[in-house]
Amino acid sequence: MSATKILLDEKDMPRQWYNLAADLPTPPLPPLGPDGKPITPDMLAPVFPMNLIEQEVSTERWIDIPEKILEMYALWRPSPLYRAKRLEAALGTPAHIYYKNEGVSPPGSHKPNTAVPQAYYNKEFGIERLTTETGAGQWGSALSFACSLVGLECKVYMVRISFDQKPFRRLMMETWGGKCVASPSNETQAGRAILAEMPDTPGSLGMAISEAVEAAVTDQSGKTRYALGSVLNHVMLHQTIIGLEAKKQLELAGEKKVDTIIGCAGGGSNFAGLSFPFIADKIHGAEIDIIPVEPSSCPTMTRAPFTYDFGDTAKMTPLLPMYTLGHDFVPPPIHAGGLRYHGMAPLVSQTIRDGLASPRAMHQLDCYEAAVLWAKTEGFISAPETSHAIAATIEEAKKAKEEGKEKVILFNWSGHGLMDLLGYDAYFNNKLTNYPLPEEDIRKSLASLEGLPKP
Amino acid sequence: MSATKILLDEKDMPRQWYNLAADLPTPPLPPLGPDGKPITPDMLAPVFPMNLIEQEVSTERWIDIPEKILEMYALWRPSPLYRAKRLEAALGTPAHIYYKNEGVSPPGSHKPNTAVPQAYYNKEFGIERLTTETGAGQWGSALSFACSLVGLECKVYMVRISFDQKPFRRLMMETWGGKCVASPSNETQAGRAILAEMPDTPGSLGMAISEAVEAAVTDQSGKTRYALGSVLNHVMLHQTIIGLEAKKQLELAGEKKVDTIIGCAGGGSNFAGLSFPFIADKIHGAEIDIIPVEPSSCPTMTRAPFTYDFGDTAKMTPLLPMYTLGHDFVPPPIHAGGLRYHGMAPLVSQTIRDGLASPRAMHQLDCYEAAVLWAKTEGFISAPETSHAIAATIEEAKKAKEEGKEKVILFNWSGHGLMDLLGYDAYFNNKLTNYPLPEEDIRKSLASLEGLPKP
């Protein structure tokens, strides 16, 4: 029998991350400050350590991965590349479907690929404590895990409604020694101001970011910094280990070329992690379809303009050049919480502008249908975010069947859904819907971008 | 750096299971029927398919693993062997600590190693539907997963209190297409009788077994059988793939010999799976400490007599020769639900009688302390059952430090604890205790064994 899993030995783990900024046909636009002028590294210093800021602005093609990070990566990396033979059989497709299993990490997703380096570089810089925000808890648990490995304190501001409804992710953070509070909290000025006005607010990611950034920059010891789990260039950089491993593994599997690369995209990091090394090949002439997948109800890449916008609702971040539905946009409450983001990483946005990636939007019910077929064939229970990549993969595999083509399709199985089973329950009990496109909300939210600088 | 994970390629997966019954110095005693006479294979035919009954009574040393089972195993096997380097460093021990990571399977434990073959052999025998019972849900979810792979219906009777308190395991079963009902149910005569007498009962494993067996044997089509997740010989047999892989991997790691083998033991299957291939070496002269670990509050191996007893509280099973606290024994409500069993697999019991294994009992709080140290060093969050093996491993590693010996210790990390985080929450909030040994309960329960045949 041919192999189901293509393993890579630890000694063959990539020793460098790949920086797409070095190869993009159009150099990325700079982030802007409140005055409309490009941000300088110094301006970010109260928020991030300088060694990470250097990665953020770097245009070096390859950046060495320190030995100590490789040792921590080895707790779960290289992740296995799987051939989804049972799904292929169920679909009767001639396509070869491969997926990278990022669910094998201790927190169960791709997030630790950047959480570990971010914790490491902060520790190296003399930082003692990291703050961050989290929605459903994937990122907060990954950062707590990473901080426990390197010996940093970790403080997570978790959106109140998730804090109350999803105690398991909070318990993961606490098991790794992280402190998790519901946001808005009484611990920050931003939190207190919000609570004074709206004592019963369910919270939001925007509020939680405000609290986490404030807690970092106001610590007088200077030993606290903030960490972000997606969107930024250095986050995309760290995630490229996924695609770099996958390339080696496809070669081991005897595949001469890959035709299609698929990843779900919320802030963009898991998609970027798999796709950027392949986009490099595309820039140099390879014919590859690169497909980032988003929810139809939060259609950042497929419906929004490319413009400067804030990364958060509280307007505390620099202005980033990206596809954006507007920082005021509140996506419908789909279960794929990690895809409910109004913007898209500037580097990912740039690949779309340059015609290197072709985004696609999928409906919630189609994604759950795909995830259930996946569980019954491939066995693993998928995160609702990941199910978007599965649904698009199935579409492509069916197309290959119609065309009679033995296409090679690779997607990123970004995480397991063991903490997300209530969404499956709702699906089985017909309690889920495909939300109609919130046209009016998008119109209003985009209107709030007037007056901001244009690219 | 030396490797953290020792991987085994799919093509090097063991092709045969190992049957310890072929090598035991004392041949195991037969199970007895209600008349006190040995059970014959025919008597088991309404409950199990004949191909599994043949394995149950086999004394062949090696039994071939069918190719189709190997293909399904490949979804997660061979499982990685890890060197716990970060734990070693935290303990400052010269010991080499290795663990087999069985948490990588889709349901997250070692249980699918036997669920998949049991589903396969039933399907081969023309069976269309399996029934089983489950407590906290590990076994029920593993069997649902296995049935979805081979195309069998699966019906799980889940102890009522767990059904209500732990909906996530039920949701896993449903995602794989299994049907899960709270036990006692109105669907069986046994269930209805119990409900008539005790309408508000929280249920028990004994009651659930009665319902599952009744549902199998009363199906007039003859197409339904029952599946058990531990205790029986064929279950131990299927699990030996764990130890057989581990042997190859230790060799790849350059270890010339192993000094200590550790596994937690409830019904005995995960302990047997890792240890039996090493017990074979011990029988042939190797010096290895073999340590099955149980909870101090359910001290089957360390405090109970070896005698004939029923496998279930409802006295529906044959009489099995084993260490037993008595079929009426109700263990204290420790979080390690999988270790709350009154008996012990006959094959495991026999290794203890023959002096081949030296059981140890651990207190709940020590196990949680060990599990938290584990999460902070090795990253993975452990099932409460697994934490018993970790606690014993840490004891052995500290002993090696005191003795200044570079011992090689291998234990079975039988599953992750992502569905068991409420136990961690209770531990962090000082709501857990070490239950005192229930001496009076044990005395009463053992008294109920009077009148049963003696070995």
XYZ file of C-alpha atoms in Angstrom, chain B:
455
model
C 20.667 17.982 19.425
C 19.407 14.456 20.087
C 15.938 13.671 18.766
C 12.816 14.511 20.759
C 10.645 12.157 18.713
C 11.613 8.789 17.313
C 9.369 8.125 14.333
C 8.702 4.810 12.702
C 7.772 4.648 9.059
C 4.455 3.091 8.099
C 6.233 0.352 6.185
C 7.952 -0.660 9.439
C 4.688 -0.993 11.370
C 4.449 -4.409 13.055
C 2.503 -6.902 10.915
C 1.546 -9.218 13.782
C 0.119 -8.812 17.258
C 1.847 -10.572 20.140
C -0.103 -13.031 22.287
C 1.333 -13.294 25.795
C -0.801 -16.366 26.519
C 1.715 -18.352 24.436
C 4.579 -17.529 26.799
C 3.138 -17.165 30.304
C 4.892 -19.506 32.775
C 1.511 -20.352 34.298
C -1.184 -20.986 31.686
C -4.148 -18.687 32.375
C -7.190 -20.234 34.049
C -10.313 -20.514 31.886
C -13.362 -18.300 32.333
C -16.260 -20.171 33.919
C -19.966 -20.249 33.120
C -22.810 -19.899 35.620
C -22.506 -23.641 36.320
C -18.877 -23.292 37.334
C -17.668 -25.137 34.226
C -15.276 -23.601 31.688
C -16.932 -21.503 29.002
C -16.818 -22.920 25.495
C -16.417 -20.761 22.373
C -19.977 -21.629 21.315
C -21.364 -20.096 24.480
C -19.848 -16.734 23.500
C -21.200 -16.816 19.943
C -24.347 -14.763 20.582
C -22.154 -11.984 22.047
C -19.009 -11.924 19.875
C -18.260 -13.000 16.287
C -16.410 -16.318 16.014
C -13.252 -14.786 14.476
C -12.765 -12.694 17.631
C -13.654 -15.625 19.899
C -10.866 -17.568 18.168
C -8.441 -14.807 19.100
C -9.828 -14.766 22.644
C -8.905 -18.424 23.207
C -5.831 -18.570 20.983
C -2.453 -19.657 22.314
C -0.616 -18.841 19.081
C 2.319 -16.509 19.837
C 1.897 -14.261 16.778
C -1.338 -13.331 15.033
C -1.278 -11.631 11.635
C -2.763 -8.157 11.349
C -4.910 -8.020 8.191
C -3.765 -5.535 5.554
C -6.998 -3.538 5.801
C -6.488 -3.018 9.522
C -2.937 -1.844 8.871
C -4.341 0.697 6.400
C -6.752 2.045 9.030
C -4.047 2.001 11.718
C -1.992 4.183 9.362
C -4.374 7.078 10.026
C -2.417 7.557 13.269
C 0.090 4.690 13.643
C 2.960 4.106 14.157
C 2.559 6.526 17.044
C 5.636 8.619 17.884
C 7.994 7.592 20.662
C 9.051 10.704 22.564
C 12.073 11.361 24.706
C 10.833 13.588 27.565
C 13.971 15.709 27.581
C 12.377 18.752 29.142
C 10.955 16.704 32.027
C 14.348 15.037 32.534
C 15.937 18.497 32.765
C 13.287 19.761 35.189
C 13.889 16.744 37.445
C 17.661 16.830 36.999
C 17.567 13.078 36.550
C 20.168 10.998 34.705
C 17.317 8.715 33.597
C 16.275 8.595 29.956
C 12.514 9.005 29.999
C 10.628 7.819 26.919
C 6.914 7.815 26.287
C 4.689 6.412 23.605
C 2.214 9.084 22.491
C -1.113 7.308 21.988
C -2.979 10.629 22.134
C -2.413 11.140 18.397
C -5.346 8.929 17.366
C -8.504 10.712 16.190
C -10.413 9.895 19.413
C -7.285 10.832 21.408
C -6.366 7.610 23.219
C -5.060 4.052 22.740
C -8.622 2.662 22.531
C -8.870 2.628 18.693
C -6.032 0.051 18.569
C -8.670 -2.544 19.471
C -11.825 -0.708 18.351
C -10.666 -0.820 14.716
C -9.870 -4.583 14.657
C -13.077 -5.386 16.546
C -15.142 -3.409 14.033
C -13.222 -4.987 11.154
C -13.666 -8.611 12.329
C -17.369 -8.074 13.033
C -17.838 -6.624 9.546
C -15.930 -9.574 8.031
C -18.235 -11.944 9.937
C -21.301 -10.325 8.379
C -22.305 -8.308 11.414
C -24.048 -4.979 10.721
C -24.290 -3.345 14.112
C -22.253 -3.158 17.322
C -23.415 -2.263 20.795
C -21.297 -1.233 23.722
C -21.342 0.678 26.977
C -19.225 3.656 27.926
C -18.517 5.549 31.111
C -16.840 8.886 30.524
C -16.892 8.190 26.783
C -13.339 7.233 25.709
C -14.340 3.759 24.592
C -17.682 4.762 23.098
C -16.038 7.418 20.961
C -13.273 5.027 19.845
C -15.818 2.403 18.772
C -17.959 4.986 16.951
C -14.853 6.135 15.092
C -13.957 2.532 14.173
C -17.498 1.720 13.021
C -17.523 4.798 10.766
C -14.313 3.561 9.111
C -15.573 0.051 8.317
C -19.252 0.898 7.786
C -21.053 -0.555 10.805
C -23.831 0.939 12.876
C -22.780 1.710 16.421
C -24.982 2.006 19.482
C -23.497 3.216 22.752
C -25.162 3.037 26.160
C -23.564 5.849 28.131
C -23.846 6.050 31.906
C -26.581 8.665 32.567
C -24.543 10.961 34.823
C -21.713 11.172 32.273
C -24.218 11.597 29.430
C -25.592 14.658 31.208
C -22.322 16.084 32.519
C -19.968 15.371 29.628
C -21.759 16.160 26.376
C -18.534 16.529 24.374
C -17.704 12.820 24.238
C -21.282 12.114 23.118
C -20.879 14.762 20.408
C -17.708 13.030 19.201
C -19.654 9.760 18.865
C -22.424 11.514 16.933
C -19.952 13.229 14.623
C -18.737 9.761 13.605
C -22.333 8.634 13.123
C -22.719 6.633 16.354
C -25.970 6.627 18.317
C -25.570 7.365 21.990
C -28.308 7.036 24.610
C -28.283 7.623 28.345
C -28.325 4.414 30.385
C -30.526 3.128 31.902
C -32.756 3.677 28.875
C -36.271 2.648 27.920
C -34.888 0.671 24.996
C -34.064 -2.564 26.834
C -35.821 -4.786 29.315
C -32.921 -4.353 31.743
C -33.104 -0.585 31.416
C -36.879 -0.446 31.864
C -36.709 -2.661 34.945
C -34.085 -0.434 36.553
C -35.997 2.748 35.698
C -39.212 1.313 37.150
C -37.421 0.770 40.439
C -35.087 3.811 40.411
C -36.416 6.443 38.001
C -33.743 8.981 39.032
C -30.678 6.707 39.053
C -27.452 8.262 37.730
C -26.714 4.908 36.067
C -23.580 2.771 36.307
C -21.193 0.884 34.059
C -22.765 -2.364 35.261
C -26.225 -1.251 34.178
C -24.918 -0.012 30.819
C -23.174 -3.344 30.141
C -26.440 -5.164 30.841
C -28.270 -3.005 28.314
C -25.581 -3.286 25.628
C -25.321 -7.074 25.932
C -29.108 -7.461 25.928
C -29.437 -5.262 22.838
C -26.883 -7.450 21.046
C -28.137 -10.914 21.991
C -31.861 -10.156 21.581
C -31.588 -8.771 18.045
C -33.495 -11.440 16.093
C -31.689 -10.639 12.835
C -28.510 -12.112 14.306
C -26.613 -9.181 12.798
C -25.766 -7.426 16.080
C -22.861 -8.146 18.420
C -21.366 -6.574 21.516
C -17.866 -5.030 21.832
C -15.789 -4.617 24.993
C -12.935 -2.114 25.285
C -10.717 -3.815 27.865
C -10.272 -6.870 30.149
C -10.577 -9.617 27.485
C -7.624 -11.445 25.946
C -8.267 -10.306 22.372
C -8.326 -6.685 23.519
C -4.896 -7.076 25.168
C -3.687 -8.770 21.991
C -4.669 -5.864 19.710
C -3.038 -3.340 22.023
C 0.367 -5.046 21.841
C 1.113 -3.059 18.704
C 2.065 -0.255 21.111
C 4.893 -2.181 22.745
C 6.016 -3.810 19.506
C 6.438 -0.381 17.898
C 8.153 0.971 21.005
C 10.770 -1.788 20.866
C 11.724 -0.867 17.314
C 11.824 2.810 18.233
C 14.017 2.323 21.314
C 16.430 0.493 19.066
C 16.374 3.420 16.612
C 17.078 5.699 19.577
C 20.190 3.666 20.280
C 19.028 2.279 23.623
C 20.533 -1.160 24.196
C 18.173 -2.046 27.029
C 15.149 -0.719 28.872
C 15.026 -0.838 32.678
C 11.482 0.156 33.568
C 8.094 -0.104 31.845
C 5.142 1.827 33.271
C 1.461 2.044 32.357
C -1.719 2.983 34.163
C -4.200 0.140 34.550
C -7.978 0.216 34.881
C -9.191 -2.817 32.940
C -5.582 -3.366 31.877
C -5.497 -2.794 28.120
C -3.161 0.179 27.797
C -0.743 -1.285 30.325
C -0.836 -4.652 28.565
C -0.390 -3.028 25.172
C 2.899 -1.444 26.108
C 4.229 -4.051 28.517
C 3.409 -7.510 27.135
C 6.152 -7.532 24.470
C 8.632 -6.531 27.196
C 7.222 -9.103 29.632
C 8.070 -11.672 26.966
C 11.692 -10.534 27.244
C 11.494 -10.729 31.023
C 10.182 -14.289 30.834
C 13.251 -15.064 28.750
C 15.631 -13.565 31.266
C 15.763 -9.796 30.728
C 15.905 -7.651 33.876
C 13.040 -5.185 33.558
C 10.817 -3.609 36.188
C 7.244 -3.729 34.947
C 4.912 -1.392 36.843
C 1.141 -1.219 36.353
C -0.232 1.835 38.189
C -3.671 2.108 39.743
C -5.477 4.695 41.886
C -5.017 4.298 45.664
C -8.776 4.577 46.024
C -9.439 1.605 43.704
C -6.571 -0.717 44.707
C -7.440 -3.814 42.705
C -3.893 -5.028 42.109
C -2.319 -3.866 45.383
C -5.017 -4.874 47.877
C -7.502 -7.328 46.371
C -7.461 -11.133 46.240
C -7.014 -13.136 43.036
C -10.246 -15.051 42.542
C -13.133 -15.757 40.188
C -15.554 -12.853 39.813
C -18.023 -11.378 37.386
C -16.789 -8.685 35.019
C -19.890 -6.575 35.619
C -22.111 -5.638 38.527
C -25.149 -7.220 36.864
C -23.428 -10.669 36.820
C -24.116 -11.151 33.103
C -20.536 -11.946 32.091
C -18.670 -15.223 32.583
C -16.640 -15.599 35.797
C -13.112 -14.351 35.172
C -9.963 -15.292 37.111
C -8.530 -11.974 38.267
C -7.601 -9.595 41.026
C -10.922 -8.116 42.069
C -12.394 -5.867 44.723
C -15.744 -7.586 44.128
C -18.292 -6.828 41.428
C -20.349 -4.732 43.871
C -17.469 -2.369 44.620
C -18.217 1.255 43.764
C -14.941 3.215 43.602
C -14.805 6.797 44.910
C -15.540 9.435 42.242
C -11.945 10.168 41.176
C -11.579 11.977 37.859
C -9.706 9.062 36.285
C -12.971 7.360 35.349
C -11.183 4.806 33.180
C -9.395 3.427 36.257
C -12.571 2.991 38.306
C -12.960 -0.743 37.676
C -13.337 -3.447 40.303
C -11.337 -6.095 38.457
C -8.259 -6.489 36.268
C -7.729 -8.269 32.941
C -7.027 -11.986 33.578
C -3.806 -11.869 31.522
C -2.534 -8.843 33.456
C -3.589 -10.498 36.724
C -1.603 -13.578 35.776
C 1.580 -11.565 35.169
C 1.264 -10.155 38.673
C 0.677 -13.616 40.184
C 3.752 -14.875 38.356
C 5.869 -12.022 39.729
C 6.398 -10.532 36.274
C 4.766 -7.193 37.135
C 4.879 -5.150 40.349
C 1.800 -2.988 40.761
C 1.814 0.398 42.448
C -0.996 2.678 43.698
C -0.958 6.481 43.407
C -3.039 9.189 45.068
C -5.179 11.521 42.977
C -3.505 14.762 44.080
C -0.012 13.426 43.328
C -1.229 12.477 39.856
C -2.579 15.967 39.142
C 0.630 17.530 40.430
C 2.555 15.281 38.037
C 0.219 16.139 35.153
C 0.701 19.883 35.662
C 4.497 19.534 35.727
C 4.143 17.469 32.561
C 2.055 20.131 30.787
C 4.561 22.832 31.688
C 7.574 20.833 30.519
C 6.446 18.443 27.784
C 3.543 20.596 26.634
C 0.774 18.035 26.254
C -2.243 18.007 28.583
C -2.759 14.479 29.904
C -5.871 12.443 30.610
C -6.364 11.858 34.350
C -5.797 8.124 33.816
C -2.497 8.821 32.074
C -1.387 11.079 34.922
C -1.047 7.970 37.101
C 1.660 6.651 34.805
C 3.364 10.060 34.794
C 3.377 10.204 38.594
C 4.983 6.758 38.835
C 7.495 7.695 36.124
C 8.541 10.790 38.072
C 8.986 8.628 41.183
C 11.233 6.254 39.255
C 13.196 9.112 37.657
C 13.843 10.636 41.095
C 14.964 7.256 42.384
C 17.392 6.990 39.464
C 18.723 10.419 40.420
C 19.282 9.351 44.019
C 21.020 6.201 42.852
C 22.943 8.085 40.165
C 21.811 5.557 37.556
C 21.224 6.323 33.883
C 18.081 4.207 33.766
C 15.903 3.898 30.685
C 12.259 4.361 31.615
C 9.417 3.922 29.133
C 5.774 4.664 29.851
C 2.558 4.762 27.890
C 1.049 8.222 27.475
C -2.338 6.679 26.887
C -4.332 9.775 25.975
C -4.807 13.523 26.067
C -6.936 15.312 28.613
C -8.625 17.897 26.406
C -12.051 16.503 27.297
C -11.114 16.280 30.987
C -10.220 19.865 31.815
C -12.857 20.207 34.513
C -10.724 17.903 36.663
C -7.794 20.298 36.290
C -10.103 23.178 37.206
C -11.162 21.382 40.387
C -7.497 20.662 41.192
C -6.430 24.303 40.727
C -9.306 25.413 42.944
C -8.367 22.940 45.709
C -11.620 21.054 45.290
C -9.996 17.631 44.906
C -9.005 15.223 47.660
C -7.187 11.957 48.106
C -10.023 9.657 49.018
C -9.285 7.507 52.061
C -9.079 3.822 51.263
C -12.704 2.611 51.373
C -11.894 -0.323 53.679
C -15.488 -0.985 54.746
C -16.810 -0.890 51.153
C -14.097 -3.305 50.073
C -14.875 -5.692 52.944
C -18.564 -5.753 52.033
C -17.898 -6.099 48.342
C -15.429 -8.946 48.851
C -17.985 -10.704 51.025
C -20.268 -10.875 47.993
C -17.717 -13.190 46.355
C -18.521 -15.961 48.824
C -20.109 -18.914 47.114
C -18.388 -18.232 43.799
C -15.871 -20.814 42.508
C -12.273 -20.385 43.739
C -9.196 -20.706 41.502
